[in-house]
Coordinates of C-alpha atoms in Angstrom, one line a residue:
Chain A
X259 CA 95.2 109.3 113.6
X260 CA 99.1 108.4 113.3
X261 CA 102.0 110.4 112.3
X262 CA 101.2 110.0 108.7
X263 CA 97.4 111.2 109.0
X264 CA 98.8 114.1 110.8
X265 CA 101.1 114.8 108.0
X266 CA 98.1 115.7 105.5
X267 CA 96.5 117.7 108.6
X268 CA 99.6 119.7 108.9
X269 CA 100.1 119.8 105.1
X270 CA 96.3 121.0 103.9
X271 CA 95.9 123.5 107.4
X272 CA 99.2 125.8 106.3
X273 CA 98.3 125.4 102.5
X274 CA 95.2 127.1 102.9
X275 CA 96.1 129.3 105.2
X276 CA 99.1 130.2 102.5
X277 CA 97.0 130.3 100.2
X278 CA 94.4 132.7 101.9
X279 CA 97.3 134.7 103.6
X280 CA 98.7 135.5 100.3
X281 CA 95.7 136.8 98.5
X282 CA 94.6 138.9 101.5
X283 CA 98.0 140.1 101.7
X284 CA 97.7 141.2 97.9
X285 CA 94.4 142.9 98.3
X286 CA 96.4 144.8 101.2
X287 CA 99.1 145.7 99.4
X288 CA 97.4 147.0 96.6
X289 CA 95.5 148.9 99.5
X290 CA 98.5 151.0 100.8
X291 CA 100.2 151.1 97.3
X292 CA 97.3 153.2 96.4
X293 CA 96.4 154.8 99.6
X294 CA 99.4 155.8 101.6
X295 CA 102.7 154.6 98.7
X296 CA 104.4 152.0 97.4
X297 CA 107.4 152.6 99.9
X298 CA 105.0 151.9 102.9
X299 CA 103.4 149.0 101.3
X300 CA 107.1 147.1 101.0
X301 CA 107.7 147.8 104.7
X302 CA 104.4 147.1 105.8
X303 CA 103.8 143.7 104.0
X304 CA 106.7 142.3 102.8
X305 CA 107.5 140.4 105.9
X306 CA 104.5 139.1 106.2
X307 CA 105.0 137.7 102.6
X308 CA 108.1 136.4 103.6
X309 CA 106.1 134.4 106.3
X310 CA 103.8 132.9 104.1
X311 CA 106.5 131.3 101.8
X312 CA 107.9 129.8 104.9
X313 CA 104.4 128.3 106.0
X314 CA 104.3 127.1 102.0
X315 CA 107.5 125.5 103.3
X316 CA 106.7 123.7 106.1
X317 CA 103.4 122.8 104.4
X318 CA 105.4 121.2 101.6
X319 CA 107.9 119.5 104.4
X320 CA 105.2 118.4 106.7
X321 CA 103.1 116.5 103.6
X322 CA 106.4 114.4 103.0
X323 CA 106.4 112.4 106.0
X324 CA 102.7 111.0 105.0
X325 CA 104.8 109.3 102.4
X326 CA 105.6 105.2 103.0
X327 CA 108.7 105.4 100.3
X328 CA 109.8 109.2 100.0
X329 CA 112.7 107.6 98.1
X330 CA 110.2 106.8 95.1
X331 CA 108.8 110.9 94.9
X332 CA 112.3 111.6 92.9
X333 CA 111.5 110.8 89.6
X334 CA 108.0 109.7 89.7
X335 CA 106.2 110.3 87.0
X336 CA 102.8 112.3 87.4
X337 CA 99.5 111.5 86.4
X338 CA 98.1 114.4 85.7
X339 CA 95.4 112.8 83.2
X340 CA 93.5 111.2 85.6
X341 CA 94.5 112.1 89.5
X342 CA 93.7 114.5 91.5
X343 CA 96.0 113.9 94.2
X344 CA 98.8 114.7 90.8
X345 CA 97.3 117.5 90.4
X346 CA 97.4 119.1 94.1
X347 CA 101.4 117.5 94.7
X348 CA 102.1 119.9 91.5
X349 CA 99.9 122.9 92.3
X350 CA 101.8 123.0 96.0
X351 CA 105.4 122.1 93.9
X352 CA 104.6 125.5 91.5
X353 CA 103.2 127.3 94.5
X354 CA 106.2 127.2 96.2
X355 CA 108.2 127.7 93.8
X356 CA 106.3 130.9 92.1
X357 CA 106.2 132.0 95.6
X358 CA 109.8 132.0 95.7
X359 CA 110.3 133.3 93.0
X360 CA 107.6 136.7 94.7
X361 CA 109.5 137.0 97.3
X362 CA 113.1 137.4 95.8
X363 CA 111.5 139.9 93.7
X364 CA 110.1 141.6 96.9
X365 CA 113.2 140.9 98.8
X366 CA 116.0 142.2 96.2
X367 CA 113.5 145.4 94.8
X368 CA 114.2 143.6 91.4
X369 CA 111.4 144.6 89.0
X370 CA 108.6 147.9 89.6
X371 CA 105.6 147.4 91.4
X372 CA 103.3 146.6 88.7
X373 CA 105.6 143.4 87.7
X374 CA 105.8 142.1 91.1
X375 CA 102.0 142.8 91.9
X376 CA 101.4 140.6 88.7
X377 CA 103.5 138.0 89.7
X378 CA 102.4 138.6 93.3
X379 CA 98.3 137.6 92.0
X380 CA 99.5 134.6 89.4
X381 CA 100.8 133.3 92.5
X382 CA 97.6 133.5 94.5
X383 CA 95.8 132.0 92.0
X384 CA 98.1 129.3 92.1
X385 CA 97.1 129.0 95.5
X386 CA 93.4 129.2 95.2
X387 CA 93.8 126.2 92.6
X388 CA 96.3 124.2 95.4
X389 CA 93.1 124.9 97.8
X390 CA 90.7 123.8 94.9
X391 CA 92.5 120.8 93.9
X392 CA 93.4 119.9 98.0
X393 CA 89.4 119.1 98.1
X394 CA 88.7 117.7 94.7
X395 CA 91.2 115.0 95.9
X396 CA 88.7 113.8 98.9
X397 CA 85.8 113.7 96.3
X398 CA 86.0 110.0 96.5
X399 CA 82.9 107.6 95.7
X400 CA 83.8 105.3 98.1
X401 CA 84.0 107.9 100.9
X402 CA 81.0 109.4 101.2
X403 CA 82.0 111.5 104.6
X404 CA 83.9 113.3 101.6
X405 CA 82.3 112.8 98.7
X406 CA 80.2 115.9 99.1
X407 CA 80.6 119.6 98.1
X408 CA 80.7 120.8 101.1
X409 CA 84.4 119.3 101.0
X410 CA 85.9 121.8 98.7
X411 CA 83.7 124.9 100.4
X412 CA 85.0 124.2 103.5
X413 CA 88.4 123.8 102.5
X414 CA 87.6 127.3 100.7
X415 CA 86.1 128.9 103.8
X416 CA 88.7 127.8 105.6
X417 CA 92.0 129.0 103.5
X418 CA 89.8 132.9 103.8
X419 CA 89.3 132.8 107.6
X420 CA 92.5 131.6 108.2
X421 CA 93.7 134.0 105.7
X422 CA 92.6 136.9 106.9
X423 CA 93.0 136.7 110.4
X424 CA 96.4 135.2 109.4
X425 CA 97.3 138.3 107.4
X426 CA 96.2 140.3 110.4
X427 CA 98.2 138.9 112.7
X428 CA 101.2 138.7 110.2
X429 CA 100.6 142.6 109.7
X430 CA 100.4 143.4 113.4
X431 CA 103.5 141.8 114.6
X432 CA 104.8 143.6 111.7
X433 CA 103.6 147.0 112.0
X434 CA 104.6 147.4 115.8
X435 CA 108.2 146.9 114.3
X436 CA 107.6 149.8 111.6
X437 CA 109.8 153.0 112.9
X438 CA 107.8 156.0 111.6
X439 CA 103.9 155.2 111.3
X440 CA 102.3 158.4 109.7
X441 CA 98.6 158.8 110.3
X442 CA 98.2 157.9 106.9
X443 CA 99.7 154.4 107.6
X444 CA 97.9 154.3 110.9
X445 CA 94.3 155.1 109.4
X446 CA 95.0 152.4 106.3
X447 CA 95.8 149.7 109.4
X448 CA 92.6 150.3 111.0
X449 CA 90.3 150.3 108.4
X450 CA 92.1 147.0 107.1
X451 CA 91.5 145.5 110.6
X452 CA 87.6 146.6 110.2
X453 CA 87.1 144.6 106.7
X454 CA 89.4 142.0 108.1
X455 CA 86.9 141.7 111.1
X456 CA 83.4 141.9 108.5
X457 CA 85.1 139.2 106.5
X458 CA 86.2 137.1 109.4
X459 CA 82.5 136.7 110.5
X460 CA 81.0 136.1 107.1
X461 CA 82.8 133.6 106.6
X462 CA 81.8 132.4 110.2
X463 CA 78.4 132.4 109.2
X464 CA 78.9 130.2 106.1
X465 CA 80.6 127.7 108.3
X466 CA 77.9 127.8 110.4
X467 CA 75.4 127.0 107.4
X468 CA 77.9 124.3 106.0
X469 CA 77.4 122.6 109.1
X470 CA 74.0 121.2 109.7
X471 CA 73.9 121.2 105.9
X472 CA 76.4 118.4 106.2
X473 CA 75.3 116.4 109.0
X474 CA 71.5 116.0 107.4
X475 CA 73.7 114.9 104.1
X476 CA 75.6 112.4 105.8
X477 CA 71.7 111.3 107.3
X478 CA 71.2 110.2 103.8
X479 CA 74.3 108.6 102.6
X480 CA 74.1 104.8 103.9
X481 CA 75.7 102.6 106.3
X482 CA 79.5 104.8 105.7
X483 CA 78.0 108.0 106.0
X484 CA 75.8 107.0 108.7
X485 CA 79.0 105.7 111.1
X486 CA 80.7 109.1 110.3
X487 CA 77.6 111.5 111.7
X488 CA 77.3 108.4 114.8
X489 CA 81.0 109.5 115.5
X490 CA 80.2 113.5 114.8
X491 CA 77.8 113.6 117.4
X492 CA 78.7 110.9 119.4
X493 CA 82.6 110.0 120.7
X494 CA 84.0 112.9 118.9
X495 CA 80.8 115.1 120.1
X496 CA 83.0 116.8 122.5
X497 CA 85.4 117.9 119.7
X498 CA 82.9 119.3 117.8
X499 CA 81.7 121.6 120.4
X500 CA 85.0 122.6 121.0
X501 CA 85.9 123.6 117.4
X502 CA 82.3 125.5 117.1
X503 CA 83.0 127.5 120.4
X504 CA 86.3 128.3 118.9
X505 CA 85.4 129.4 115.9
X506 CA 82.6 131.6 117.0
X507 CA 84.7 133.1 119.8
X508 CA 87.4 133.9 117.5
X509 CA 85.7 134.8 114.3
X510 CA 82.5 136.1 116.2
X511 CA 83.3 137.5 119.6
X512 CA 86.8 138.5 119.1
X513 CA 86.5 139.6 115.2
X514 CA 83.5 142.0 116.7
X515 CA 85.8 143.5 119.1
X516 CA 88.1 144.2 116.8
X517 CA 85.9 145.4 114.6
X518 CA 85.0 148.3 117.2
X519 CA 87.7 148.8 118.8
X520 CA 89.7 149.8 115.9
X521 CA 86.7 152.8 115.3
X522 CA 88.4 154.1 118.2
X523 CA 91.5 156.3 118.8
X524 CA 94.3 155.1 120.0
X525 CA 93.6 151.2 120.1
X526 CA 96.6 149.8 118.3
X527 CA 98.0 147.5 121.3
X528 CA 94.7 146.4 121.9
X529 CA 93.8 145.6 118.3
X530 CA 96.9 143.6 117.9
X531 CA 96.1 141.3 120.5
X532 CA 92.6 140.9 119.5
X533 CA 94.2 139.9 116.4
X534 CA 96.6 137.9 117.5
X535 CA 93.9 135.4 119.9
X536 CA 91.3 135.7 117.2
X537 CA 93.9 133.9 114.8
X538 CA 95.0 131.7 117.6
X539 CA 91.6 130.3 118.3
X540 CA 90.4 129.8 114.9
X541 CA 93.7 128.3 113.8
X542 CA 92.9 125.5 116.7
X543 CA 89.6 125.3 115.8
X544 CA 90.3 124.6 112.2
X545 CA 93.0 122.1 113.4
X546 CA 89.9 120.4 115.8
X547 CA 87.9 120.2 112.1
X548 CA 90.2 118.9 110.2
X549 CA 91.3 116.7 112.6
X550 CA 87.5 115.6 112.8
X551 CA 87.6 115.2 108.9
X552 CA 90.3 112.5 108.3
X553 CA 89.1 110.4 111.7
X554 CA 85.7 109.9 111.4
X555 CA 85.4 109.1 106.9
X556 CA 84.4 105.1 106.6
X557 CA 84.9 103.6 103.0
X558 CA 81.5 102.1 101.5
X559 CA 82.2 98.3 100.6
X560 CA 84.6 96.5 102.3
Chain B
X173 CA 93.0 93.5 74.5
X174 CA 93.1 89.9 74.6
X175 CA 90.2 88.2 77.6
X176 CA 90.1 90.2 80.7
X177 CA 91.1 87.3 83.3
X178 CA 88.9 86.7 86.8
X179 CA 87.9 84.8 89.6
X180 CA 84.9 83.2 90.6
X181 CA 83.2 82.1 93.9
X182 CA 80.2 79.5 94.3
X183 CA 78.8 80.9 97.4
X184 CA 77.0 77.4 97.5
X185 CA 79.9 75.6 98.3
X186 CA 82.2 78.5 100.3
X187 CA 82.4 76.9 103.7
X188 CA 84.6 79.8 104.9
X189 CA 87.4 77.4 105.7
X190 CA 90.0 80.3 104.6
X191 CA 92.3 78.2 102.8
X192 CA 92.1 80.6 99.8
X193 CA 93.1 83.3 102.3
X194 CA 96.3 81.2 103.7
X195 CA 97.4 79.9 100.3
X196 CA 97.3 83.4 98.7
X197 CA 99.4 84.8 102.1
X198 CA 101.4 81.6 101.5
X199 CA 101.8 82.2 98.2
X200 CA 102.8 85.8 98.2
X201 CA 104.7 85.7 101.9
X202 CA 102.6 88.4 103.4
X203 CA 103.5 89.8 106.6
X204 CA 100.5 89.9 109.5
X205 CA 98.0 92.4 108.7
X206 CA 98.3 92.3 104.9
X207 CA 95.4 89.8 103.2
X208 CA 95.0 90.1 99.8
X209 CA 92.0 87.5 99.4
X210 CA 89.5 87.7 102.4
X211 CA 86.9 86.0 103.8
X212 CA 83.7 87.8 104.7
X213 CA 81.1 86.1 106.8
X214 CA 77.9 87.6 106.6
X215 CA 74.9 86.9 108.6
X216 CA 71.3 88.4 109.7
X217 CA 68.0 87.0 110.8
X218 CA 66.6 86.7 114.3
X219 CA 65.4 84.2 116.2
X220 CA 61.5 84.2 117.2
X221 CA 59.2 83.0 120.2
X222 CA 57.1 80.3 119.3
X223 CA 54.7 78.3 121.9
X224 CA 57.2 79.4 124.9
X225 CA 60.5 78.4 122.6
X226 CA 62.6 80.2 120.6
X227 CA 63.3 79.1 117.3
X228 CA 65.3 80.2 114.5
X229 CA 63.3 82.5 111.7
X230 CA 65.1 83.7 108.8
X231 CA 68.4 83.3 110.1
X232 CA 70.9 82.9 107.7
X233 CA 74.4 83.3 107.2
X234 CA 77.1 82.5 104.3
X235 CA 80.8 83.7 103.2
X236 CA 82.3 85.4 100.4
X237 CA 86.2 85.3 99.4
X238 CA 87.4 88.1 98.0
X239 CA 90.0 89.8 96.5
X240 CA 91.5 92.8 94.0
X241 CA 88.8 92.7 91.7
X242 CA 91.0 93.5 88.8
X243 CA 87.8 96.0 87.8
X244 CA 87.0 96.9 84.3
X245 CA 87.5 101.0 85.6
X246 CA 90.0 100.4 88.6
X247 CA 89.1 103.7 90.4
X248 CA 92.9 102.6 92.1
X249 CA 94.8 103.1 88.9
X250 CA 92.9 106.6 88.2
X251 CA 93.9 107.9 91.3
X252 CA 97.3 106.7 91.5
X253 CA 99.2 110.4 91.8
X254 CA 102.9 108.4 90.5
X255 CA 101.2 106.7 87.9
X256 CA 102.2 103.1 89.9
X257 CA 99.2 100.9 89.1
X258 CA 98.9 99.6 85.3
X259 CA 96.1 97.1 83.5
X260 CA 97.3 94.4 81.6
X261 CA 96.5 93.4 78.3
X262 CA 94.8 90.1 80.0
X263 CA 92.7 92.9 82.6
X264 CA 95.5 92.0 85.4
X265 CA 95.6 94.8 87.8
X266 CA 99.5 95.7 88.9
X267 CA 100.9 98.1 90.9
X268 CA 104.9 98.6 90.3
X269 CA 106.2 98.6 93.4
X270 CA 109.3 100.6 92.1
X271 CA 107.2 103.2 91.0
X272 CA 104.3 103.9 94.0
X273 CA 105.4 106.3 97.1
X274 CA 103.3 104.6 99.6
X275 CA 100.5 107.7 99.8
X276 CA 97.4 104.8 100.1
X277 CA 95.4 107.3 98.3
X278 CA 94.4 104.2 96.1
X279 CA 93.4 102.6 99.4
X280 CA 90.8 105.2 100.1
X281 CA 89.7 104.7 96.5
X282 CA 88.8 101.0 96.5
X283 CA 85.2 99.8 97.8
X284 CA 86.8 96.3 97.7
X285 CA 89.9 97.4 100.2
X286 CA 92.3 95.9 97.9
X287 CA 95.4 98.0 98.0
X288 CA 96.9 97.2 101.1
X289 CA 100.0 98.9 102.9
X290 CA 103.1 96.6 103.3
X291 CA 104.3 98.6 106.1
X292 CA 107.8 96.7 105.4
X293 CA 108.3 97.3 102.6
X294 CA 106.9 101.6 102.7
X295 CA 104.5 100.7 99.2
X296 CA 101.0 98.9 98.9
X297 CA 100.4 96.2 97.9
X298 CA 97.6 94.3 96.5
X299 CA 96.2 90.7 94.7
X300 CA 98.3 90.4 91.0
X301 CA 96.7 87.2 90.4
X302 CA 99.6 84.8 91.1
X303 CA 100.6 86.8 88.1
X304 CA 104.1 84.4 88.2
X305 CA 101.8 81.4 87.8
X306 CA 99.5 83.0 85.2
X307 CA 102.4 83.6 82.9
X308 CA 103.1 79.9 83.3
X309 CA 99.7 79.0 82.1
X310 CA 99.3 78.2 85.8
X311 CA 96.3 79.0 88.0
X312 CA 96.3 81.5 90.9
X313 CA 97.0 79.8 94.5
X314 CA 93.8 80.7 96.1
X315 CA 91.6 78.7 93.1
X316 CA 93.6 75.9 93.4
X317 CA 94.0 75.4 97.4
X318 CA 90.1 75.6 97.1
X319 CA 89.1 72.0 99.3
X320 CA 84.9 72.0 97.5
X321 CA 86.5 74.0 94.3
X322 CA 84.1 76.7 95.0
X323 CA 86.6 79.1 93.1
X324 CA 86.7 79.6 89.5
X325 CA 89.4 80.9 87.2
X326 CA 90.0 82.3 83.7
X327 CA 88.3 84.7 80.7
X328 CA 85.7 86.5 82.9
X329 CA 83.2 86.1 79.4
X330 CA 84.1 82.0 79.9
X331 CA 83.5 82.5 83.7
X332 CA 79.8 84.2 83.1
X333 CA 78.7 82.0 80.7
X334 CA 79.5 79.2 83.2
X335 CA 78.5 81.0 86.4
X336 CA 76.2 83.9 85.1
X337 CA 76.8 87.6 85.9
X338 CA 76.2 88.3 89.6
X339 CA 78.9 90.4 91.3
X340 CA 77.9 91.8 94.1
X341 CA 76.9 89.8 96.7
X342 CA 76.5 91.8 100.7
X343 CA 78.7 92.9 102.4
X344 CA 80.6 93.7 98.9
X345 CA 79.8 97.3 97.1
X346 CA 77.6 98.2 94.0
X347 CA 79.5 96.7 91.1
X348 CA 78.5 99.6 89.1
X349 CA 81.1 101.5 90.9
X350 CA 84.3 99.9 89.6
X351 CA 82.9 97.3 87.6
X352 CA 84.9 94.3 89.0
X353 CA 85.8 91.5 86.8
X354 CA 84.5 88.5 89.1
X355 CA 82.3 86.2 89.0
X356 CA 79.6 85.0 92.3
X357 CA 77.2 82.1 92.0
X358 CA 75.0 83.0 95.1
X359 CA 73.2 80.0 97.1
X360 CA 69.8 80.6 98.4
X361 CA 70.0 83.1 101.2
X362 CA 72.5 85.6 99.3
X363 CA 71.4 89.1 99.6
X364 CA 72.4 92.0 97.1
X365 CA 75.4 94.9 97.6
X366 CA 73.5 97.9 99.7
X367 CA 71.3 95.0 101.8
X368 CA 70.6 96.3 105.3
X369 CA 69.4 93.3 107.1
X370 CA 72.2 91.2 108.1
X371 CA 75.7 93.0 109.4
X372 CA 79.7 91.4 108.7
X373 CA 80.4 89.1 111.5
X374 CA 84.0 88.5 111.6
X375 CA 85.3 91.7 111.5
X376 CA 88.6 91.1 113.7
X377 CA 89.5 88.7 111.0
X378 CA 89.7 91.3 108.3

């Protein structure tokens, strides 16, 4: 992979984890609004919000340099009618722009709850469509590596888990800032953490039935496909391993500690750590994948 | 639409010499590593053992010159996300060089590898035909640099009619894909698109 291939990595990894982050983050929020009040839901997961317009950011900044002739992008004309790829560069434009827009709202206290929770969700669903659109693009017919559903379901799996131990970590680093944390506040945090944790392995499990899903696919596909699964389980066999040891350590392992640990009294340091390496090591592990994705497709033909 | 334009090979009398290739780099001043028209040389077979020897079975081996296939659906232009790439009246297949931002997501796209990045110029780039020439009432470079004319040019229904309608000769995809306006006369040993039994043998020319 060069610079440019990287790009798209960079680009598609912090979308979907935007994307994920922000509609975990929502559910949240409407979570404390109710529970403990709309005062501790502002300090509690605004700045996370914050965080995820600035990985929307560096998403948007990061897919520019896959670009040969940035200077072209000003004024280009999109083709929505027919492309894909049009539709995703304007889905991640509005994103981040709608996202924006969110966090002013947030930031300034302009509006009531209720308007900024509905521009808060229109938001996320114009993320879930970026994540939607970001694997309809690879649906090529000439790339059969990515010519599969499994494409998009990935891409969706991997926008939740990054998304909700993203969120998790986000809320962590925030909440040991928080001054006064009634038990109220504490008990919501905890419980969060414990769905956060049944969600994180879920979603493990579906990656684990995507998997050999996809490799006896690719068995079927032809020469291309074939040279893809030769590289999956041969040169880049290693990787693989890697990012499936990863994955299950932090979604699995680490996501199960969490889950019992915050059952117990008086955990919070401990929980925020198991937070913060669960996110870590699926973050690289979802890195590893993609990675995997964009160096080992072959084009049918010639 | 006035008569989508095409190419056509006789396989029969493709020697591979490459002087289509040359001529259309010529032609179009293409830097190394950019080759609009390419020359696939395809072979399979085996040798067997006979009375202590070993003699040649069903080896066999032949070339196919190919280019942008200037397809009846270019999957290329669909894709396009700055709407760069544009069909012509006569089926040529453009892309505006002012308009495209150099993603290559066309290059993914195409089964024939036609859009190619010009990494000089930041944009891809791709076969127009000698479109210059065309205009002129001209023929493209490669068809007339041809030493055995082996290549063909003009209406693709002229070209069939002349030629008949095979276009997908191995190592080339399934013209159902993009249906590409070309034209291939096979000789005796060609094998279909999707054939398994012989492999591309000149791949580091490609």
């Amino acid at each position: 992979m060069n610079i440019r291939e990287w790009a798209l990595l960079i680009f598609s990894i912090l979308g979907q984890l935007a994307a994920g982050m922000l509609l975990v983050l929502l559910i949240v929020r409407a979570g404390v609004v109710r529970k403990v009040g709309v005062e501790k839901a502002a300090q509690l997961t605004n700045p996370p919000l914050y965080m995820v317009l600035l990985i929307m950011i560096l998403a948007l900044l990061a897919s520019l340099f896959h670009l040969g002739k940035l200077a072209h992008v000003i004024g280009a004309v999109p083709n929505l009618g027919t492309s894909w790829l049009s539709r995703e560069v304007v889905a991640a434009v509005a994103f981040v722009v709608v996202l924006a827009v969110y966090a002013l709202l947030l930031w300034r206290k302009i509006g009531s709850e209720g308007l900024q929770s509905i521009i808060g969700w229109i938001t996320a669903l114009i993320g879930l469509f970026l994540v939607y659109c970001t694997g309809v693009v690879y649906l090529l017919p000439a790339q059969p590596a990515w010519n599969t559903l499994a494409t998009p379901v990935t891409f969706f799996v991997t926008a939740l888990l990054l998304g909700v131990l993203g969120a998790a970590t986000a809320l962590m680093l925030n909440y040991a800032k928080l001054q006064k944390k009634d038990a109220a506040l504490q008990e919501f945090v905890k419980n969060t953490l414990q769905w956060i944790a049944v969600a994180a392995i879920i979603l493990l499990g579906i990656e684990f039935l995507v998997l050999p899903i996809y490799l006896a696919y690719l068995s079927t596909q032809g020469t291309a496909a074939l040279q893809t699964l030769n590289l999956l389980v041969g040169s880049y066999g290693a990787t693989l391993a890697l990012r499936l040891l990863l994955v299950f350590a932090g979604a699995g392992v680490l996501a199960a500690y969490l889950y019992l640990n915050a059952s117990i009294a008086g955990q919070e340091k401990s929980l925020a750590t198991l937070a913060y390496s669960a996110f870590a090591l699926v973050l690289i592990s979802e890195i590893l994948g993609r990675f995997l994705f964009y160096a080992t497709h072959f084009r049918i033909g010639v | 639409m006035t008569k989508q334009l095409a190419f056509s090979v006789d396989i029969a009398k493709c020697t591979g010499c490459k002087a289509c290739q040359i001529a259309c780099k010529d032609k179009n001043n293409l830097p190394i590593g950019v080759r609009w028209r390419r020359v696939f040389q395809y072979e399979g077979g085996e040798w067997i053992k006979q009375d202590g020897q070993m003699i040649p079975g069903n080896v066999y081996a032949y070339t196919v010159s190919a280019a942008c296939m200037h397809c009846e659906n270019p999957i290329c232009m669909d894709v396009c996300p700055a709407a760069a790439i544009s069909k012509r009246a006569d089926g040529i297949v453009l892309i505006d060089q002012d308009k495209c931002i150099g993603c290559r997501y066309c290059s993914w796209a195409c089964p024939y590898g036609a859009p190619q990045f010009n990494e000089d110029l930041g944009v891809m780039t791709k076969c127009n035909m000698c479109v210059d020439l065309v205009d002129k009432g001209e023929r493209p470079a490669c068809v007339e640099s041809c030493p055995y004319r082996a290549m063909d040019f003009g209406p693709l229904d002229e070209l069939r009619q002349k030629h008949g309608i095979f276009a997908a000769p191995a190592p080339l995809p399934d013209s159902n894909l993009t249906r590409p306006s070309v034209v291939y006369r096979p000789n005796r040993v060609t094998k279909s698109s999707g054939d398994t039994s012989g492999k591309l043998k000149n791949l580091e020319e490609l």
